[in-house]
Coordinates of C-alpha atoms and ligand atoms in Angstrom, one line a residue:
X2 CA 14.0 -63.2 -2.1
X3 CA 16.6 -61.0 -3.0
X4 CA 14.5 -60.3 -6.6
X5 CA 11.4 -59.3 -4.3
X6 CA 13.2 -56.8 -2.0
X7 CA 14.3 -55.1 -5.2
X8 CA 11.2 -55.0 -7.0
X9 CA 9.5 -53.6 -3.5
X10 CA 11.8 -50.8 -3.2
X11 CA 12.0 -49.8 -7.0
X12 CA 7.7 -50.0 -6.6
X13 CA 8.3 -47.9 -3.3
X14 CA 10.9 -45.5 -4.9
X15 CA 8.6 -45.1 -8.2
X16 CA 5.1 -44.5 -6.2
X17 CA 6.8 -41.9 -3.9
X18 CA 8.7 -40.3 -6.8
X19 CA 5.1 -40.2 -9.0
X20 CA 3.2 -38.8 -5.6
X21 CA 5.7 -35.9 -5.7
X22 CA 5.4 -35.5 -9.0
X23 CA 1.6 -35.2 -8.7
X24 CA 2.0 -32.5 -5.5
X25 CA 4.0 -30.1 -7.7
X26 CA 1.9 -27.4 -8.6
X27 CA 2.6 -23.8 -10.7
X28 CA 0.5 -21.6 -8.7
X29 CA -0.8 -18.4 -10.3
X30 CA -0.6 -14.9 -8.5
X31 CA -2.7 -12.3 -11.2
X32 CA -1.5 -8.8 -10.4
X33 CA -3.3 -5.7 -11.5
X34 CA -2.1 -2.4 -11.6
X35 CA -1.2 0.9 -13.2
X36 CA 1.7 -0.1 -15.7
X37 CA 1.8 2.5 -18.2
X38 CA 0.4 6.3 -18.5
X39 CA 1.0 8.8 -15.6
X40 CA 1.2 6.6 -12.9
X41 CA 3.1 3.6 -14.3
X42 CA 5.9 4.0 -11.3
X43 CA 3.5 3.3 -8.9
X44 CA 2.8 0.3 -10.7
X45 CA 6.5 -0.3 -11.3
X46 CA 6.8 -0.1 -7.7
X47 CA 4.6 -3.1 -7.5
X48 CA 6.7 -5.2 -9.1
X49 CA 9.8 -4.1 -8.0
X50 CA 8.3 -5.5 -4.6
X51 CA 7.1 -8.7 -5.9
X52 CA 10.5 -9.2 -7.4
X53 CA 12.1 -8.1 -4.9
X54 CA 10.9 -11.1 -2.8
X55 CA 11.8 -13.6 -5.9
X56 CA 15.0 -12.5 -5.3
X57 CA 15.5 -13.2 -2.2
X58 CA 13.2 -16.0 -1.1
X59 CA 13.0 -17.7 -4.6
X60 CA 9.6 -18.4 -6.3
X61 CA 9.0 -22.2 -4.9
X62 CA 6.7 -22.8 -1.9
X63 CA 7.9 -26.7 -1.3
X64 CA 7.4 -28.0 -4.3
X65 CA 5.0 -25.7 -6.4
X66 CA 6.0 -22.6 -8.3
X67 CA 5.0 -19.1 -8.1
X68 CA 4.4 -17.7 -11.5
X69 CA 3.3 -13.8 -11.6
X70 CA 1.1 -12.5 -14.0
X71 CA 0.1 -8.6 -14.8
X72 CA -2.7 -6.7 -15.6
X73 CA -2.2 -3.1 -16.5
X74 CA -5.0 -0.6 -15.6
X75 CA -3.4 2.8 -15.9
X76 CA -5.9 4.7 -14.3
X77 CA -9.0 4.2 -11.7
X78 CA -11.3 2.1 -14.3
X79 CA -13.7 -0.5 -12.3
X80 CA -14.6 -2.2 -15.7
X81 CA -11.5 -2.7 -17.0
X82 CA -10.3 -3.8 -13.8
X83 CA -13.3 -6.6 -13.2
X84 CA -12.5 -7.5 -16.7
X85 CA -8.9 -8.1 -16.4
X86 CA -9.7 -9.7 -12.5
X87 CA -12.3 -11.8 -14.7
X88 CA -10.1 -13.3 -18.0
X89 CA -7.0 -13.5 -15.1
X90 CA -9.3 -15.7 -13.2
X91 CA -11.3 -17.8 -16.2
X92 CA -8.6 -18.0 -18.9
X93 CA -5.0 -18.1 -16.9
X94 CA -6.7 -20.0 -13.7
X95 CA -4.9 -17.4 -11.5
X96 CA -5.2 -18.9 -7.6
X97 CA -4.7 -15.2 -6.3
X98 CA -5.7 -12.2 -7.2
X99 CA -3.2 -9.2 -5.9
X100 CA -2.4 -5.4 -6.4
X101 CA -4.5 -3.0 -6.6
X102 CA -3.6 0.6 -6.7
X103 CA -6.4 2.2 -6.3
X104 CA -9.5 2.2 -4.4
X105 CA -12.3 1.8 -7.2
X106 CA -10.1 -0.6 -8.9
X107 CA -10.2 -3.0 -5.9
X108 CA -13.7 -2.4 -5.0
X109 CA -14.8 -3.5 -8.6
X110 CA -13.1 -6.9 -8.0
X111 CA -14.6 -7.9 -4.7
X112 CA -17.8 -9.2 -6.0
X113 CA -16.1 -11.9 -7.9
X114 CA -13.5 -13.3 -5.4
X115 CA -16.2 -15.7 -4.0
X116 CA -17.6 -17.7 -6.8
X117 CA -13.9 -17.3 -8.3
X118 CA -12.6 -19.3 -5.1
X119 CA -9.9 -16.8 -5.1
X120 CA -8.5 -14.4 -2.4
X121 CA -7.5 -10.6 -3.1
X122 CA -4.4 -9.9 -1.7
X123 CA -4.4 -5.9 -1.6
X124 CA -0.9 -4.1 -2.1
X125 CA -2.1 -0.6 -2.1
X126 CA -5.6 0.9 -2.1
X127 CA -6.6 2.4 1.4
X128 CA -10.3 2.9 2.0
X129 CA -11.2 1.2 5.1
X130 CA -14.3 -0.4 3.7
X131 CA -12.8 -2.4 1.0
X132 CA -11.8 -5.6 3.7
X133 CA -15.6 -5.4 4.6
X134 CA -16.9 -6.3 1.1
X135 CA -15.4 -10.1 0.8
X136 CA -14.3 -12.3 4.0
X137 CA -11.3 -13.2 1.1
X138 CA -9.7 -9.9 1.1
X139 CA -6.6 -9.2 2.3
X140 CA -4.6 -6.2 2.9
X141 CA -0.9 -5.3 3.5
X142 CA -0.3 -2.0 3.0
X143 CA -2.5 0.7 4.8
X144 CA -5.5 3.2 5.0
X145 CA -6.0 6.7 5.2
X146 CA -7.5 6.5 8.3
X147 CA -4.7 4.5 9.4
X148 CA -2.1 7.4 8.4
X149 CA -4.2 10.4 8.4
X150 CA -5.1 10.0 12.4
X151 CA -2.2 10.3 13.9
X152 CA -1.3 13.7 11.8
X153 CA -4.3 15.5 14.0
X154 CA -2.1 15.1 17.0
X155 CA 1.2 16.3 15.9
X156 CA -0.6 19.3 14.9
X157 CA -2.4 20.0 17.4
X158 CA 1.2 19.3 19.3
X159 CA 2.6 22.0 17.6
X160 CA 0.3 24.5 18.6
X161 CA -2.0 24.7 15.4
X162 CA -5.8 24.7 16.3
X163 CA -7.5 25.5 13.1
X164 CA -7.3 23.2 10.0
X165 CA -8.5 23.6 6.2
X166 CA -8.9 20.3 5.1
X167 CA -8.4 19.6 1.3
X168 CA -8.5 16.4 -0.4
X169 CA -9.2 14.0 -3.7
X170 CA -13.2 13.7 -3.8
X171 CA -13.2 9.4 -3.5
X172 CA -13.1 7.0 -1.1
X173 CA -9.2 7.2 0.9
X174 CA -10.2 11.1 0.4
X175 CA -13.2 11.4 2.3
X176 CA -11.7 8.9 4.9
X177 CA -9.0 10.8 5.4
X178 CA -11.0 13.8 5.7
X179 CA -13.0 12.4 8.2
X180 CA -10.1 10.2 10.3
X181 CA -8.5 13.6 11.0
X182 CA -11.4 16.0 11.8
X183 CA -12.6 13.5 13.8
X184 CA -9.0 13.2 16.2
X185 CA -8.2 16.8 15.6
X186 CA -12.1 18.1 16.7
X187 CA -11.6 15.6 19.7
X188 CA -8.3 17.3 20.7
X189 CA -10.1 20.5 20.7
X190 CA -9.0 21.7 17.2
X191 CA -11.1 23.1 14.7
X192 CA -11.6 22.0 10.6
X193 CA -12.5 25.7 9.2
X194 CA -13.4 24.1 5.6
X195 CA -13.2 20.7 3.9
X196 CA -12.5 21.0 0.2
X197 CA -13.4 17.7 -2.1
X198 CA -11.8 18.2 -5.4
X199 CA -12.2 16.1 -8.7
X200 CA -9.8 13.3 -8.6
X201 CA -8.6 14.8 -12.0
X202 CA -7.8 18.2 -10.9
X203 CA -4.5 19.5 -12.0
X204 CA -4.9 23.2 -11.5
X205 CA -4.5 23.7 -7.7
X206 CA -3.9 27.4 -8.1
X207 CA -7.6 28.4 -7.5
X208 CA -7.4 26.0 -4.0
X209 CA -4.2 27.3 -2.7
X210 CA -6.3 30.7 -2.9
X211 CA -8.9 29.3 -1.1
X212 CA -6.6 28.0 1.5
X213 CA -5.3 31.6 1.8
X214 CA -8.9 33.2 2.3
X215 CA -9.3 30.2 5.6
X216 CA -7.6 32.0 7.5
X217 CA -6.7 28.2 8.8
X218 CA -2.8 27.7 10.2
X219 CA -2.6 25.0 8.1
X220 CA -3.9 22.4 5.2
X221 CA -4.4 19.0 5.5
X222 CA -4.4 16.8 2.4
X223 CA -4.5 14.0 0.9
X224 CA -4.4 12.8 -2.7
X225 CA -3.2 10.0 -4.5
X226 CA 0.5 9.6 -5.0
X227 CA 1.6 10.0 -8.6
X228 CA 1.9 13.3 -10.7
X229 CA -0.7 15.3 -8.9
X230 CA 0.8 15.2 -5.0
X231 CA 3.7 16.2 -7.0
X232 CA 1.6 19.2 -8.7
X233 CA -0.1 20.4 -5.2
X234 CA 3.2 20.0 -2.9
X235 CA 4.5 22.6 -5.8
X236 CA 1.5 24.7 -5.7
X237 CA 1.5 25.1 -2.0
X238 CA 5.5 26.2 -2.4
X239 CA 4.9 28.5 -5.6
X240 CA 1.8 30.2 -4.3
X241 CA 3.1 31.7 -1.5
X242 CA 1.8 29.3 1.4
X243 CA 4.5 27.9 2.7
X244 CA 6.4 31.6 2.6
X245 CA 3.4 32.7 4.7
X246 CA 3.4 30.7 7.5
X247 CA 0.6 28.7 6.4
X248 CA 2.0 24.7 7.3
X249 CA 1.2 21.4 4.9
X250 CA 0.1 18.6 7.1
X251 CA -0.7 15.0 5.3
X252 CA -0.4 11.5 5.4
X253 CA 3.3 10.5 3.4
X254 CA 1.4 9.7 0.0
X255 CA 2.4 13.8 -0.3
X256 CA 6.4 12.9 0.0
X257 CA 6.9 9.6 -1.6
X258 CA 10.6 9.2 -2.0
X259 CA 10.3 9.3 -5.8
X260 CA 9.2 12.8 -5.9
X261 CA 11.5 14.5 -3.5
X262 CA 14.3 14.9 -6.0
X263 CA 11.6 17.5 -8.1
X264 CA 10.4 18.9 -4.6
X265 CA 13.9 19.8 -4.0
X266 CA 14.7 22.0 -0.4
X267 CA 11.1 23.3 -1.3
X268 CA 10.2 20.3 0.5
X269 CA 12.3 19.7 3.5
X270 CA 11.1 20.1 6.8
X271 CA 7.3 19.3 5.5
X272 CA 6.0 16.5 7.8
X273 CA 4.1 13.6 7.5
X274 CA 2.6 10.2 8.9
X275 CA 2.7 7.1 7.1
X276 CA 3.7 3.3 7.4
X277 CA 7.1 3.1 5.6
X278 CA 9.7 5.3 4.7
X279 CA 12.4 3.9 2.4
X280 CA 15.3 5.5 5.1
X281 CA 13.5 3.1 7.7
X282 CA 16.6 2.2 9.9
X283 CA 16.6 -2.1 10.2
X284 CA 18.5 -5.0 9.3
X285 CA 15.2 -6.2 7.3
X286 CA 14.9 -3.0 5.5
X287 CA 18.5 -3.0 4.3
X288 CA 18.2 -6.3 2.7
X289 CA 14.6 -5.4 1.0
X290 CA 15.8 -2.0 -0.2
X291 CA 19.3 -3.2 -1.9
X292 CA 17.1 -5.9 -3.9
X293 CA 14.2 -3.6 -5.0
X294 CA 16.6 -1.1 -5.8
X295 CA 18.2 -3.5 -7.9
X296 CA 14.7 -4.2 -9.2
X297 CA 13.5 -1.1 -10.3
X298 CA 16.8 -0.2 -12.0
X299 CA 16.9 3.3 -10.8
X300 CA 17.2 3.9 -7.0
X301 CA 15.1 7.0 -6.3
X302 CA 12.1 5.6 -7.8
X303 CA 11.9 3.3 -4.9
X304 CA 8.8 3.9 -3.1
X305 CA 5.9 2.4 -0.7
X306 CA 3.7 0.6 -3.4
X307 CA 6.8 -2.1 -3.0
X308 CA 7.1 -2.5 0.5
X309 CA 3.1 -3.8 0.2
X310 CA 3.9 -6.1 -2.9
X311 CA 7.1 -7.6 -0.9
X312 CA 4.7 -8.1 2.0
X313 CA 1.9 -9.2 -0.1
X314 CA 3.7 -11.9 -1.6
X315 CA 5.2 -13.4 1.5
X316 CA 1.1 -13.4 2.7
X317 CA 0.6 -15.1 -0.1
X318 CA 3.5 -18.1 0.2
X319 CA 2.2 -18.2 3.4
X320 CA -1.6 -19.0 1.6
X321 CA 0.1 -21.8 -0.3
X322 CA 1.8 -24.0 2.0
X323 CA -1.2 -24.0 4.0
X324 CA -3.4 -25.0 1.1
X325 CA -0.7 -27.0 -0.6
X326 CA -0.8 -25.1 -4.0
X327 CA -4.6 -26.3 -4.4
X328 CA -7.6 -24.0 -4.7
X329 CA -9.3 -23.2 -1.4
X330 CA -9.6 -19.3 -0.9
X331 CA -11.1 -19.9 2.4
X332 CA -8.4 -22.4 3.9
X333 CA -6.1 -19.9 2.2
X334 CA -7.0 -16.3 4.1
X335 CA -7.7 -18.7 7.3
X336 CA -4.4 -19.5 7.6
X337 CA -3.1 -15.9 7.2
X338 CA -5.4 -14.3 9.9
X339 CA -3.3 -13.5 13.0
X340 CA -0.1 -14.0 10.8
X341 CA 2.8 -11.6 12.3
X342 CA 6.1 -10.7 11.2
X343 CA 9.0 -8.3 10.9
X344 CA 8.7 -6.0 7.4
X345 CA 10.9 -3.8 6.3
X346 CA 8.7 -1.0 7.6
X347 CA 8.5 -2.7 11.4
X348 CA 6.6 -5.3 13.1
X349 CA 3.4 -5.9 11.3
X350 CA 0.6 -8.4 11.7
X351 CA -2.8 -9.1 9.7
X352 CA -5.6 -8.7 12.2
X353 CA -7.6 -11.5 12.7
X354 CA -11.1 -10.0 12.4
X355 CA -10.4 -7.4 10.1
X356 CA -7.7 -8.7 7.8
X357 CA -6.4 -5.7 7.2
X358 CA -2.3 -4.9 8.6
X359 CA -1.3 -3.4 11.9
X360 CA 1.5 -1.3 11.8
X361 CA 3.4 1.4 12.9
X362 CA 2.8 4.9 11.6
X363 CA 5.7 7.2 11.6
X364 CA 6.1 10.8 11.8
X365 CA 8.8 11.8 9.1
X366 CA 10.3 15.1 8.2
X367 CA 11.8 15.6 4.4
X368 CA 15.4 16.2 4.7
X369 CA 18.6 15.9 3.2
X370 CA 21.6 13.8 3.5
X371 CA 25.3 14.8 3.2
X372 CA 25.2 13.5 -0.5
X373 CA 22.0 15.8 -1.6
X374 CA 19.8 13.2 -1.3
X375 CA 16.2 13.7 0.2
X376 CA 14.8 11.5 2.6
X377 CA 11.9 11.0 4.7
X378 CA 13.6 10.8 7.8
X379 CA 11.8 8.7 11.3
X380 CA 11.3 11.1 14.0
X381 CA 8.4 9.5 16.1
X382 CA 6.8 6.0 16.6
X383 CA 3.0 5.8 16.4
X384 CA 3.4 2.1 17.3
X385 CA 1.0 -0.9 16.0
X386 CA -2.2 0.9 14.9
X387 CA -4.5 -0.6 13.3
X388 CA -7.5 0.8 11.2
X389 CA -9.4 2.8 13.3
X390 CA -11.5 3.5 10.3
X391 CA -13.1 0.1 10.8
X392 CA -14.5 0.9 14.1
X393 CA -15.8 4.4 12.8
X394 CA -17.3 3.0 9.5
X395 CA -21.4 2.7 9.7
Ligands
PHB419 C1 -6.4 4.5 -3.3 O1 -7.0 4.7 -4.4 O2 -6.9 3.8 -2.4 C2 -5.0 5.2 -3.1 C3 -4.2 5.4 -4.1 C4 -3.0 6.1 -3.9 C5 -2.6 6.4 -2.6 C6 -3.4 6.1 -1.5 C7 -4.7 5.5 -1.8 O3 -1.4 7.0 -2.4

C-alpha cells in the first residue's frame, strides 16, 4: 500500500515536473535599428530601453525567457531592412519583430508579418499610416501628427498668425506638414510656404534664406532626430533667425535631450510638443531613467527612442503570457488591444481599433538647471491624444 502511494506521487511529481519542463520556452524578440553610422545613438537609445526593462522586470515571463536579438540598419534602407526582418524571422525563429527607427524601414517589413505569424512591435517610426498596413502592428511611441498638432495652438496662442512650414520630404514629414496647417488654418492662421527638403540635406543655409524672404513670424519643422535637427536648430541660431525675431516651432524630435549640450543657451527658451521629455516629473520616470542611464553608460545621451523600447517590451511580455511563449501573432496583438498603463512619460494606453498609443503631448521649453544642464522642461498638458492622423488619412 505504502509502495503504491509512493510510486503515485514520484509518477505525479515526475509528470508535473516534465509538463513544466515542456512549457518553458526562450522566446525571441528580433530588433532592428540604426546601430552604427550617424545615427547609431538613436539606435543605442533602443536598447538602452530594452535593457532598461531587463533590468528591472528581469527577462522571464513565467517560465519562458526573453532573448533579444539586433539588426543594425544605419540608415532608411527598406531592403536591407525586409532582409534582416526576413533571416530574423526564417533562420533565428524570432516570435516578434520590434524597433524600427524610421518610417520606410518599418513600412518595408509590414508585408511579411502575416505569413511570418509575427507581430511588429514599433518603438519609433511615426507616420500615421504604418498601423494600417498589418492588423499585427503595434506602436508605442508616437506620430507626427500626434506631436505636430498640438504646436498649431500654442502658436497661434502666442499671437503668431503666419507660418513657413519646413520639413524632411517623407512620410512623418509630410504628416507633420499637414497635421499642423490643418489645426493652425482651422484656428484662423495662415501656412505662407511649405518647404519639402531631401531627407539628406545637410546645408540648411539656402532654407534659413528662404525662411527670411516668408516674411512668416515663424518656422515650423520637423526632421528626423539625429545629426541633422542638430544641423538646422544651429542654422536657424547662426543665420540670424532667431536674432530677428523670427520663432522655431516643432514637434521635440528638434530638442532631444542628447543634443542640448551642443545647442548650448542657443537653444533655451525654444519650445516644443512631444510625448516624453527625460525631466518628466514621476515616481515611474525616476526609476526608468536611473536604469537606462545606467544602460547607456553616459547620461545625456538618454533620449526618447528608449522610453518606446521600455514600453515596447513590457507590450510585448504582455503578448507572451497571453499566448504562453507559443506562436500566435493574432492571439498575441489581441490581447494587447485596450492595454493601459502608467509609462514613464504618463498614462498611456494602446487603442483598441488603431493599435497605435494614446498619450499625452507636452509643451516643453529648453532650459537650464542650476548645474548647467539643459532640459526640456513640462510646462503644459495636452492630455491623452491619440493619432488624429488616423482619422484625417484617405
Ligand atoms: C520616422 O522615420 O518615422 C522618424 C524618425 C525619427 C524621428 C521621427 C520619425 O525623430
Amino acid at each position: 500500500m505504502r509502495t503504491r502511494i509512493i510510486a503515485t506521487a514520484l509518477a505525479l511529481a515526475l509528470s508535473a515536473g516534465a509538463s513544466a519542463t515542456a512549457l518553458a520556452e526562450t522566446v525571441k524578440v528580433g530588433v532592428i535599428g540604426p546601430f552604427s553610422g550617424p545615427f547609431a545613438l538613436q539606435g543605442k537609445n533602443f536598447k538602452a530601453g530594452i535593457d532598461a526593462w531587463f533590468a528591472t522586470h528581469g527577462n522571464k515571463v513565467g517560465n519562458d525567457t526573453i532573448e533579444v536579438i539586433y539588426r543594425d540598419v544605419p540608415q532608411p534602407d527598406p531592403a536591407q531592412s525586409k532582409s534582416a526582418a526576413q533571416e530574423l524571422v526564417v533562420k533565428e525563429k524570432v516570435q516578434y519583430l520590434a524597433g524600427f527607427y524610421f518610417t520606410p524601414d518599418a513600412m518595408a517589413v509590414t508585408p511579411i508579418l502575416k505569413q511570418a505569424n509575427v507581430p511588429m512591435v514599433v518603438m519609433n517610426a511615426a507616420t500615421s499610416a504604418i498601423v494600417t498596413k498589418s492588423p499585427l502592428v503595434v506602436r508605442t511611441s508616437f506620430t507626427t501628427w500626434q506631436t505636430s498638432t498640438p504646436m498649431a495652438k500654442v502658436a497661434y496662442d502666442q499671437g503668431i498668425r503666419k507660418v513657413i512650414s519646413v520639413v524632411s520630404d517623407y512620410g512623418p514629414g509630410v504628416d507633420a506638414e499637414n497635421a499642423f496647417k490643418t489645426a493652425f488654418t482651422a484656428l484662423g492662421g495662415q501656412v505662407v510656404e511649405t518647404v519639402r527638403m531631401p531627407l539628406s540635406t545637410n546645408d540648411f543655409s539656402p532654407i534659413m534664406q528662404r525662411v527670411k524672404d516668408s516674411g512668416a513670424q515663424a518656422v515650423f519643422a520637423f526632421l528626423p532626430s539625429g545629426p541633422t535637427t542638430l544641423g538646422f536648430v544651429k542654422a536657424f541660431n547662426e543665420n540670424g533667425l532667431k536674432s530677428g525675431g523670427i520663432k522655431l516651432l516643432a514637434p521635440g524630435d528638434l530638442t532631444q535631450e542628447s543634443d542640448l549640450p551642443a545647442l548650448g543657451d542657443a537653444a533655451l527658451g525654444m519650445l516644443t510638443t512631444f510625448h516624453y521629455s527625460v525631466a518628466h516629473d514621476s515616481p515611474e520616470n525616476k526609476a526608468f531613467v536611473e536604469a537606462a542611464r545606467k544602460a547607456i553608460g553616459n547620461p545625456v545621451e538618454l533620449s526618447f527612442p528608449a522610453v518606446a523600447a521600455y514600453d515596447g517590451m513590457y507590450v510585448i511580455t504582455k503578448m507572451i503570457a497571453a499566448t504562453g511563449g507559443k506562436p500566435d501573432a493574432q492571439k498575441a496583438v489581441d490581447a494587447v488591444k485596450g492595454l493601459a498603463w502608467v509609462s514613464p512619460r504618463g498614462p498611456v494606453s494602446i487603442d483598441a481599433e488603431s493599435r497605435h498609443i494614446t498619450e499625452n503631448i507636452y509643451l516643453r521649453e529648453v532650459a537650464k538647471a542650476a548645474d548647467g544642464t539643459y532640459y526640456n522642461k513640462e510646462i503644459a498638458t495636452f492630455e491623452k491624444q491619440d493619432d488624429p492622423g488616423l482619422k484625417a488619412a484617405p
